[in-house]
mmCIF file with all atom_site columns, C-alpha atoms in Angstrom:
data_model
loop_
_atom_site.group_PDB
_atom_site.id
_atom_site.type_symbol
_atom_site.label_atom_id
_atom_site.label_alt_id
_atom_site.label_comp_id
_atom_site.label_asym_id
_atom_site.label_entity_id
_atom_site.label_seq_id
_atom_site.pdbx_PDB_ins_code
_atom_site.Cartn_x
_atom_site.Cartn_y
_atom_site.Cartn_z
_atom_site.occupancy
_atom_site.B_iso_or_equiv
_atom_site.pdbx_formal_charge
_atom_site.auth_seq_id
_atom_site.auth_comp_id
_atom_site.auth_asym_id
_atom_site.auth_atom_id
_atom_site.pdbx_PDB_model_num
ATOM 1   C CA . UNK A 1 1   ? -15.785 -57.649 0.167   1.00 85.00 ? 1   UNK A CA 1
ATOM 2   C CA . UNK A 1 2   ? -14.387 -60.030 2.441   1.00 94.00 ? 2   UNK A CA 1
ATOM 3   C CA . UNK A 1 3   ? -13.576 -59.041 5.759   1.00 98.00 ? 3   UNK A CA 1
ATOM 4   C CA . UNK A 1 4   ? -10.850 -60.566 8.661   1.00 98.00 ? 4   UNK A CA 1
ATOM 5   C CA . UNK A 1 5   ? -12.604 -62.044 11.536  1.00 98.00 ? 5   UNK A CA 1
ATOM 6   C CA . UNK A 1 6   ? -10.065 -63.961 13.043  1.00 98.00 ? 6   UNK A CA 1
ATOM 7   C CA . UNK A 1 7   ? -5.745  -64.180 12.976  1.00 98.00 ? 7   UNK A CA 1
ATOM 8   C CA . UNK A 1 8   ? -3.837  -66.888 14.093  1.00 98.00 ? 8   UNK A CA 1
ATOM 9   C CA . UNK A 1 9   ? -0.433  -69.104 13.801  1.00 98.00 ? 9   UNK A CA 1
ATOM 10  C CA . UNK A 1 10  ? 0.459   -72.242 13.493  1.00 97.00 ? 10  UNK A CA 1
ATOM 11  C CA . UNK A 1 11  ? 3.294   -73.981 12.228  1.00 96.00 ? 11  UNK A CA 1
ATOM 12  C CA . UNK A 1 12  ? 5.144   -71.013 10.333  1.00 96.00 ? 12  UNK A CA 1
ATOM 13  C CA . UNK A 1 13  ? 2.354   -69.508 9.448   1.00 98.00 ? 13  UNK A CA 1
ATOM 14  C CA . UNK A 1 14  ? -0.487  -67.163 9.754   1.00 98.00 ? 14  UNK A CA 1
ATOM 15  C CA . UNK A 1 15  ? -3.907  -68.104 9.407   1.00 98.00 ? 15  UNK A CA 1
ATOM 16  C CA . UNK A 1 16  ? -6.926  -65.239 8.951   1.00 98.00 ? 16  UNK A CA 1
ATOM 17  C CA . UNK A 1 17  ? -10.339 -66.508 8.661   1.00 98.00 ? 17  UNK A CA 1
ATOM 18  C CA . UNK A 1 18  ? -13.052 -64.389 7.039   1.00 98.00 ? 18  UNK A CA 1
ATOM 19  C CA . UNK A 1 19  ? -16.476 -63.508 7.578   1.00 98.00 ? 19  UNK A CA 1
ATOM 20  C CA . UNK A 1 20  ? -17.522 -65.391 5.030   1.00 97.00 ? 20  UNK A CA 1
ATOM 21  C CA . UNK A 1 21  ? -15.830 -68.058 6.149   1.00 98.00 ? 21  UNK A CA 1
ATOM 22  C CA . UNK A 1 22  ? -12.711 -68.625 3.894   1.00 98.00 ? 22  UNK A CA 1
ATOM 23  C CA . UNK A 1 23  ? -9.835  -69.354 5.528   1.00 98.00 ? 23  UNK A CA 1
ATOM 24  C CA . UNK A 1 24  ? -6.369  -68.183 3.668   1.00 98.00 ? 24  UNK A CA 1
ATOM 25  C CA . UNK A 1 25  ? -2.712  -68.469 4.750   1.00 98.00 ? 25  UNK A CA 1
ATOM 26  C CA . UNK A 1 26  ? 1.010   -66.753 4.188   1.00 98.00 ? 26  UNK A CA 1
ATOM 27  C CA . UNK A 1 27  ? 4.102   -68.286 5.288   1.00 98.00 ? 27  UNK A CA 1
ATOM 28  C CA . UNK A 1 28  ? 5.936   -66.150 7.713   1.00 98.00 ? 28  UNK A CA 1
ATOM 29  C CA . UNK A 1 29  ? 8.776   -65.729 5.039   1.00 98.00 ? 29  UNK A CA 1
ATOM 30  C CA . UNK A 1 30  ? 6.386   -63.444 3.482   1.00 98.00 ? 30  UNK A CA 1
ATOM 31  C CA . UNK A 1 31  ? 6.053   -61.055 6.641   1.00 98.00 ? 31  UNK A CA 1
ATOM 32  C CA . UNK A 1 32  ? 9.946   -61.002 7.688   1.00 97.00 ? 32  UNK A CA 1
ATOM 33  C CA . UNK A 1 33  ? 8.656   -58.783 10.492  1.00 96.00 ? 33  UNK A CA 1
ATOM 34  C CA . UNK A 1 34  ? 6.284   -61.269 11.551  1.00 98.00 ? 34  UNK A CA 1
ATOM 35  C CA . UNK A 1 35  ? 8.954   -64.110 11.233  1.00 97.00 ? 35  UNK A CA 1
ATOM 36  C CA . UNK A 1 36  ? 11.775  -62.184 13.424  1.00 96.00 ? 36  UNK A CA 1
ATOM 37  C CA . UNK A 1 37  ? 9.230   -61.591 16.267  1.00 97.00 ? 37  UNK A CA 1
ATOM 38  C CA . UNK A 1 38  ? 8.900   -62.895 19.038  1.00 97.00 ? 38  UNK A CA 1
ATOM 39  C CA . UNK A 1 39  ? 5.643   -65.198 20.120  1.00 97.00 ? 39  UNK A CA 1
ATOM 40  C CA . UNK A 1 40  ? 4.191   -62.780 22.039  1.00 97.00 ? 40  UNK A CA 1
ATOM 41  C CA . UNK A 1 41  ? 4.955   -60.127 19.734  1.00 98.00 ? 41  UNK A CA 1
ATOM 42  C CA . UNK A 1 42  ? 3.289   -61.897 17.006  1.00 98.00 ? 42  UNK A CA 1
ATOM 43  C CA . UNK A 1 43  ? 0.107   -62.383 19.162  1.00 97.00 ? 43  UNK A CA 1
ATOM 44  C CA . UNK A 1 44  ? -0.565  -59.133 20.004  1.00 98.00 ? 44  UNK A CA 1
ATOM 45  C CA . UNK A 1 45  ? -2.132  -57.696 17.188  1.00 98.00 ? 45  UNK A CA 1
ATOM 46  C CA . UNK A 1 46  ? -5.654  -56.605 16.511  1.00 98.00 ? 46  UNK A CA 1
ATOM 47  C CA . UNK A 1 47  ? -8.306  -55.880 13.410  1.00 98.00 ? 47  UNK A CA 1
ATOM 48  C CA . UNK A 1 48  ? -8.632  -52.536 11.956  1.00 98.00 ? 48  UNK A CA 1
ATOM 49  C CA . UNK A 1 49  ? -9.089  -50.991 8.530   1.00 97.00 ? 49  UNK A CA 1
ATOM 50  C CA . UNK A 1 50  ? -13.124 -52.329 9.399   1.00 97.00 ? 50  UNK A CA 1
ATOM 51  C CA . UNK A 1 51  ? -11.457 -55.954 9.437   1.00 98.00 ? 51  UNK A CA 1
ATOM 52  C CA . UNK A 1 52  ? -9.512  -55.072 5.868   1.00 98.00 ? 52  UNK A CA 1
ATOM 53  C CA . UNK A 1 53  ? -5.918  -55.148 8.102   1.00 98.00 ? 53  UNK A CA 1
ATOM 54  C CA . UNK A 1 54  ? -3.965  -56.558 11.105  1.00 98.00 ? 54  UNK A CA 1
ATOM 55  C CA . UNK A 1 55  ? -1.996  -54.093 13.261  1.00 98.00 ? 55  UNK A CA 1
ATOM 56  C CA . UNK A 1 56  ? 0.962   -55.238 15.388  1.00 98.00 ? 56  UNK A CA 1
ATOM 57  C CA . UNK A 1 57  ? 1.767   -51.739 17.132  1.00 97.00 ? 57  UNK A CA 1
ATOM 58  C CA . UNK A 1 58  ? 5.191   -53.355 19.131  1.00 96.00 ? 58  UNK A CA 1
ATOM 59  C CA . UNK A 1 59  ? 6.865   -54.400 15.488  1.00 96.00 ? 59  UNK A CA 1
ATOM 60  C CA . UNK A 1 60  ? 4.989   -51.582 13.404  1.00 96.00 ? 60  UNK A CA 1
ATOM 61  C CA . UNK A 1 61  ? 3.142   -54.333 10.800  1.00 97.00 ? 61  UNK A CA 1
ATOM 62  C CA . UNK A 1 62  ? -0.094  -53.458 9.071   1.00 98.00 ? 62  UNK A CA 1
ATOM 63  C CA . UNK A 1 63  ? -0.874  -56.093 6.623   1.00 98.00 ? 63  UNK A CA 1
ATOM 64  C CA . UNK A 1 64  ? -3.990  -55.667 4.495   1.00 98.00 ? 64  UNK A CA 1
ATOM 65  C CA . UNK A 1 65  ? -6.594  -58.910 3.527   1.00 98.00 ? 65  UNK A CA 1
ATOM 66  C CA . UNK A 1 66  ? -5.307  -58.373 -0.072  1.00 98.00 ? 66  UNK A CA 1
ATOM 67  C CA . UNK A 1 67  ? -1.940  -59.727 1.123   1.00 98.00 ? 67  UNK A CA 1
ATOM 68  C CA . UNK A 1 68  ? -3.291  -62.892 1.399   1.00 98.00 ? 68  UNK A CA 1
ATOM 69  C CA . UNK A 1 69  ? -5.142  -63.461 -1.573  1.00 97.00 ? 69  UNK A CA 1
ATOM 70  C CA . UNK A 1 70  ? -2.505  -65.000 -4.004  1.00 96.00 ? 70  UNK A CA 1
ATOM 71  C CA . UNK A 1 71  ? -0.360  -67.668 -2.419  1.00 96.00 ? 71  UNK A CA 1
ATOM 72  C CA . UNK A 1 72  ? 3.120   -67.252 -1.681  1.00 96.00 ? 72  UNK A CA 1
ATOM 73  C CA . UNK A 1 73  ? 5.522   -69.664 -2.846  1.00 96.00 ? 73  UNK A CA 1
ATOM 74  C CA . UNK A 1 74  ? 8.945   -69.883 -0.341  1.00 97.00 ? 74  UNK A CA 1
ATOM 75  C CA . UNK A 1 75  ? 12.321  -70.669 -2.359  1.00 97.00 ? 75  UNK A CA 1
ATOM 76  C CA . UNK A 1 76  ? 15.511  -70.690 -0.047  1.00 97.00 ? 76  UNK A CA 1
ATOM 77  C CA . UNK A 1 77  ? 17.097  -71.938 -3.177  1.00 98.00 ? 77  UNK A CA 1
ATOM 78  C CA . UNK A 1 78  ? 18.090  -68.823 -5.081  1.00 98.00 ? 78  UNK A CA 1
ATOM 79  C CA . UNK A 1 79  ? 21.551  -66.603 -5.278  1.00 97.00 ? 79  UNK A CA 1
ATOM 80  C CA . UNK A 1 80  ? 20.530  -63.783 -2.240  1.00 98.00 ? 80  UNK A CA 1
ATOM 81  C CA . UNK A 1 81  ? 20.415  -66.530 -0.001  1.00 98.00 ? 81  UNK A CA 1
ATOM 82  C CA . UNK A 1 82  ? 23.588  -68.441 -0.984  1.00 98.00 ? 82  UNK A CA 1
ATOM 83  C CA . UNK A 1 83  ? 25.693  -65.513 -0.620  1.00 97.00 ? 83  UNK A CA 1
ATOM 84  C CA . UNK A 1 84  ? 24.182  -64.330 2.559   1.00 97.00 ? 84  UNK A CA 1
ATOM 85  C CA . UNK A 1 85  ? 24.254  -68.353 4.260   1.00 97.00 ? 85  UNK A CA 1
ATOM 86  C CA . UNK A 1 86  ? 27.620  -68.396 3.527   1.00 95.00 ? 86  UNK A CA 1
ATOM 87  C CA . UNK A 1 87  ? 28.179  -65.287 6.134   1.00 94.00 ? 87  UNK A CA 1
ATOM 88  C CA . UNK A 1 88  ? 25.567  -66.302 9.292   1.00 95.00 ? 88  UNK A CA 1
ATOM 89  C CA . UNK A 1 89  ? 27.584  -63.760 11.292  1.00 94.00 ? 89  UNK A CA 1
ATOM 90  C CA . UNK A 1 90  ? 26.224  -60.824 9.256   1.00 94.00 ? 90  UNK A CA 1
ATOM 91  C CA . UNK A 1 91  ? 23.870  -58.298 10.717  1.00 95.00 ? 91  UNK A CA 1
ATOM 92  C CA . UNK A 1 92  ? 21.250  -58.491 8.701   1.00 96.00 ? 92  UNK A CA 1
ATOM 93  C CA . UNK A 1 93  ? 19.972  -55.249 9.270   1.00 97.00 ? 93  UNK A CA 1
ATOM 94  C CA . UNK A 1 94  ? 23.456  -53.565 9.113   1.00 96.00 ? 94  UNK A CA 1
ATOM 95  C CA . UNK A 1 95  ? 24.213  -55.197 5.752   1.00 97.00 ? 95  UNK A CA 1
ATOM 96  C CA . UNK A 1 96  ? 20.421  -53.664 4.461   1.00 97.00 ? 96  UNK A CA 1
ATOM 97  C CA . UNK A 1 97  ? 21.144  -50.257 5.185   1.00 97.00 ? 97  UNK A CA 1
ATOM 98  C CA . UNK A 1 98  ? 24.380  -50.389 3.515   1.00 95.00 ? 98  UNK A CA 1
ATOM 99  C CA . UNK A 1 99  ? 22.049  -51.669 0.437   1.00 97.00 ? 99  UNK A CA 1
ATOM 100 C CA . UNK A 1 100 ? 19.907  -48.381 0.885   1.00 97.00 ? 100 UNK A CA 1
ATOM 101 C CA . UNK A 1 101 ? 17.042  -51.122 1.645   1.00 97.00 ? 101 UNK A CA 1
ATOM 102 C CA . UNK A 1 102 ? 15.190  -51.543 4.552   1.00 96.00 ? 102 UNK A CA 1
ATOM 103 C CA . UNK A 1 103 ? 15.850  -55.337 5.911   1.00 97.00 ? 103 UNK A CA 1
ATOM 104 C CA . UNK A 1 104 ? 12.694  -56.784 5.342   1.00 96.00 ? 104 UNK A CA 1
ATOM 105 C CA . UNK A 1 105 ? 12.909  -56.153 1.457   1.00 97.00 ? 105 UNK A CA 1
ATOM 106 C CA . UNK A 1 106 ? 16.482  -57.972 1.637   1.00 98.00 ? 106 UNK A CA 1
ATOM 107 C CA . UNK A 1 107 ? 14.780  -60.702 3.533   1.00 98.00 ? 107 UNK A CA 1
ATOM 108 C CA . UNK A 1 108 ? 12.014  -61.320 1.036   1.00 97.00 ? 108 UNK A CA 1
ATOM 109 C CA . UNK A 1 109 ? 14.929  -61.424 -1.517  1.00 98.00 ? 109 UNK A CA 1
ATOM 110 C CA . UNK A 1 110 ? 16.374  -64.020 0.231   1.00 98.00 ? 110 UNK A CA 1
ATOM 111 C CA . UNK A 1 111 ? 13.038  -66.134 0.988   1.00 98.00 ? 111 UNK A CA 1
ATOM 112 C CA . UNK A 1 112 ? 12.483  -66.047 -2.533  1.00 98.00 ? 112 UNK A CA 1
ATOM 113 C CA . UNK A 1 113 ? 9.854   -64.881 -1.803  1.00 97.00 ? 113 UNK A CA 1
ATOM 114 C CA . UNK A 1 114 ? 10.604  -61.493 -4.406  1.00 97.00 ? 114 UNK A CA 1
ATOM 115 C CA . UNK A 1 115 ? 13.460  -61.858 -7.184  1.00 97.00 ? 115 UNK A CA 1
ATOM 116 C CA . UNK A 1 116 ? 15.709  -58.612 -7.314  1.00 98.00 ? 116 UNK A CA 1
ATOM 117 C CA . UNK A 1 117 ? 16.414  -57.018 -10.243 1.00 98.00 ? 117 UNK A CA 1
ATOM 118 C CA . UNK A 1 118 ? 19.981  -57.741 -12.110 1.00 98.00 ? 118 UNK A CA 1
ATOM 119 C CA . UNK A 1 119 ? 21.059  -54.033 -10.909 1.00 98.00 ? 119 UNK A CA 1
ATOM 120 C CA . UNK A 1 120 ? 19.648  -54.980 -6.956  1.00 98.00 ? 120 UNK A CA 1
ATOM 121 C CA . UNK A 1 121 ? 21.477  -58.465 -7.430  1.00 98.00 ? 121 UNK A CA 1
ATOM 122 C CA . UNK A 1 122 ? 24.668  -56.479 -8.539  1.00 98.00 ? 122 UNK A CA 1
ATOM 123 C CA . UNK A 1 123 ? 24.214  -54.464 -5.837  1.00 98.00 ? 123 UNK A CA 1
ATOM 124 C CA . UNK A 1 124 ? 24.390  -57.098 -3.357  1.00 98.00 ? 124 UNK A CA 1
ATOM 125 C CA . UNK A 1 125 ? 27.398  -58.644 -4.697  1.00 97.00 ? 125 UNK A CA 1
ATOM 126 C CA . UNK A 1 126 ? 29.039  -55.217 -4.366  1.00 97.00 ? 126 UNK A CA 1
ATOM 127 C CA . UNK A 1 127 ? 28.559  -54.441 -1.010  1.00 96.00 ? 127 UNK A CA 1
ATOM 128 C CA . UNK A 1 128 ? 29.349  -58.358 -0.320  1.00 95.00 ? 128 UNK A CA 1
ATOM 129 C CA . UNK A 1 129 ? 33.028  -57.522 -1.582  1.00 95.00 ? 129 UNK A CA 1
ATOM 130 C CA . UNK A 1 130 ? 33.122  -54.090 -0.227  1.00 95.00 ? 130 UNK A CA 1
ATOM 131 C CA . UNK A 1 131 ? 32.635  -55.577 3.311   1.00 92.00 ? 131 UNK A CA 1
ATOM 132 C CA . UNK A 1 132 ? 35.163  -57.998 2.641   1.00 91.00 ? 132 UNK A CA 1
ATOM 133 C CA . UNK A 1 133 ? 37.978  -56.040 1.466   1.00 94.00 ? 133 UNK A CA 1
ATOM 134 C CA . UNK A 1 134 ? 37.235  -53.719 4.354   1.00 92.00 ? 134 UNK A CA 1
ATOM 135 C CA . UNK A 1 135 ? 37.397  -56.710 7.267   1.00 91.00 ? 135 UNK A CA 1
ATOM 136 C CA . UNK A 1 136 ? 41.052  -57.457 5.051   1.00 94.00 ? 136 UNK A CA 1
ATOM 137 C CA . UNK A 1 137 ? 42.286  -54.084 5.231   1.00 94.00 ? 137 UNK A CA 1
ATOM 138 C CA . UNK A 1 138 ? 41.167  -53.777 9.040   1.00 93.00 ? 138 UNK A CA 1
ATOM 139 C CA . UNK A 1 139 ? 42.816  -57.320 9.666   1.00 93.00 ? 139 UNK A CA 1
ATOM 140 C CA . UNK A 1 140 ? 45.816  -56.205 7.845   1.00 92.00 ? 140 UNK A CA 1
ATOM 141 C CA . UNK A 1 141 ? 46.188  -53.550 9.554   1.00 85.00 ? 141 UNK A CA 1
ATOM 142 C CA . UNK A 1 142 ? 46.671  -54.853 12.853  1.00 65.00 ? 142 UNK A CA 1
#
């Protein structure tokens, strides 16, 4: 089984080579974590799992060798990210616990990189309106 010998990044991405010499790549989109970190969060990491994982102890990432296997396509294009561009202001995170999600799950949702389910996508509209009619009662309340 193939084994990670090497991580690194470069434009957006994150490279790991293997020791047999493959080299196979994710865009960040995939690892919201990753992609919210800083630089020097992202480069300290190191090889565990006997070289099946990465580890990034400051952001709490693991991401197994498997995760790279099947290439991930990145589509901005899709309803999650509409409604959530139209509000940059949001807290992200905030807006994810309301969901009952944790943000990186909303994140790949709006990446593209997953596709919610009608009942998730629902969801989201829900709590969408629900924060708006409660920034109109708060303003009309003033």
């Amino acid at each position: 089984m193939n084994t990670i010998t090497k991580a690194w990044f470069e434009n957006r991405q994150i490279f790991i080579l293997t020791n047999t010499g493959e080299i196979y790549s994710q865009p960040l989109e995939v690892f919201p974590s990753l992609l919210d970190a800083t630089e020097s969060q992202r480069n300290e990491f190191y090889i565990w799992d006997e070289g099946h994982s990465i580890r990034w102890p400051n952001i709490d990432e693991d991401i197994h060798i498997s995760n790279f296997y099947e290439k991930a396509i990145v589509n901005y294009d899709n309803e999650v990210n509409t409604l959530l561009s139209k509000m940059p202001w949001l807290n992200l995170t905030e807006f994810a616990n309301m969901l009952g999600m944790h943000k990186s799950k909303l994140d790949r949702f709006r990446y593209g990189i997953w596709t919610p389910s009608t009942e998730t996508l629902r969801n989201i509209r829900q709590k969408i309106a629900e924060a708006g009619s409660a920034m109109c009662a708060a303003a009309s309340a003033s």
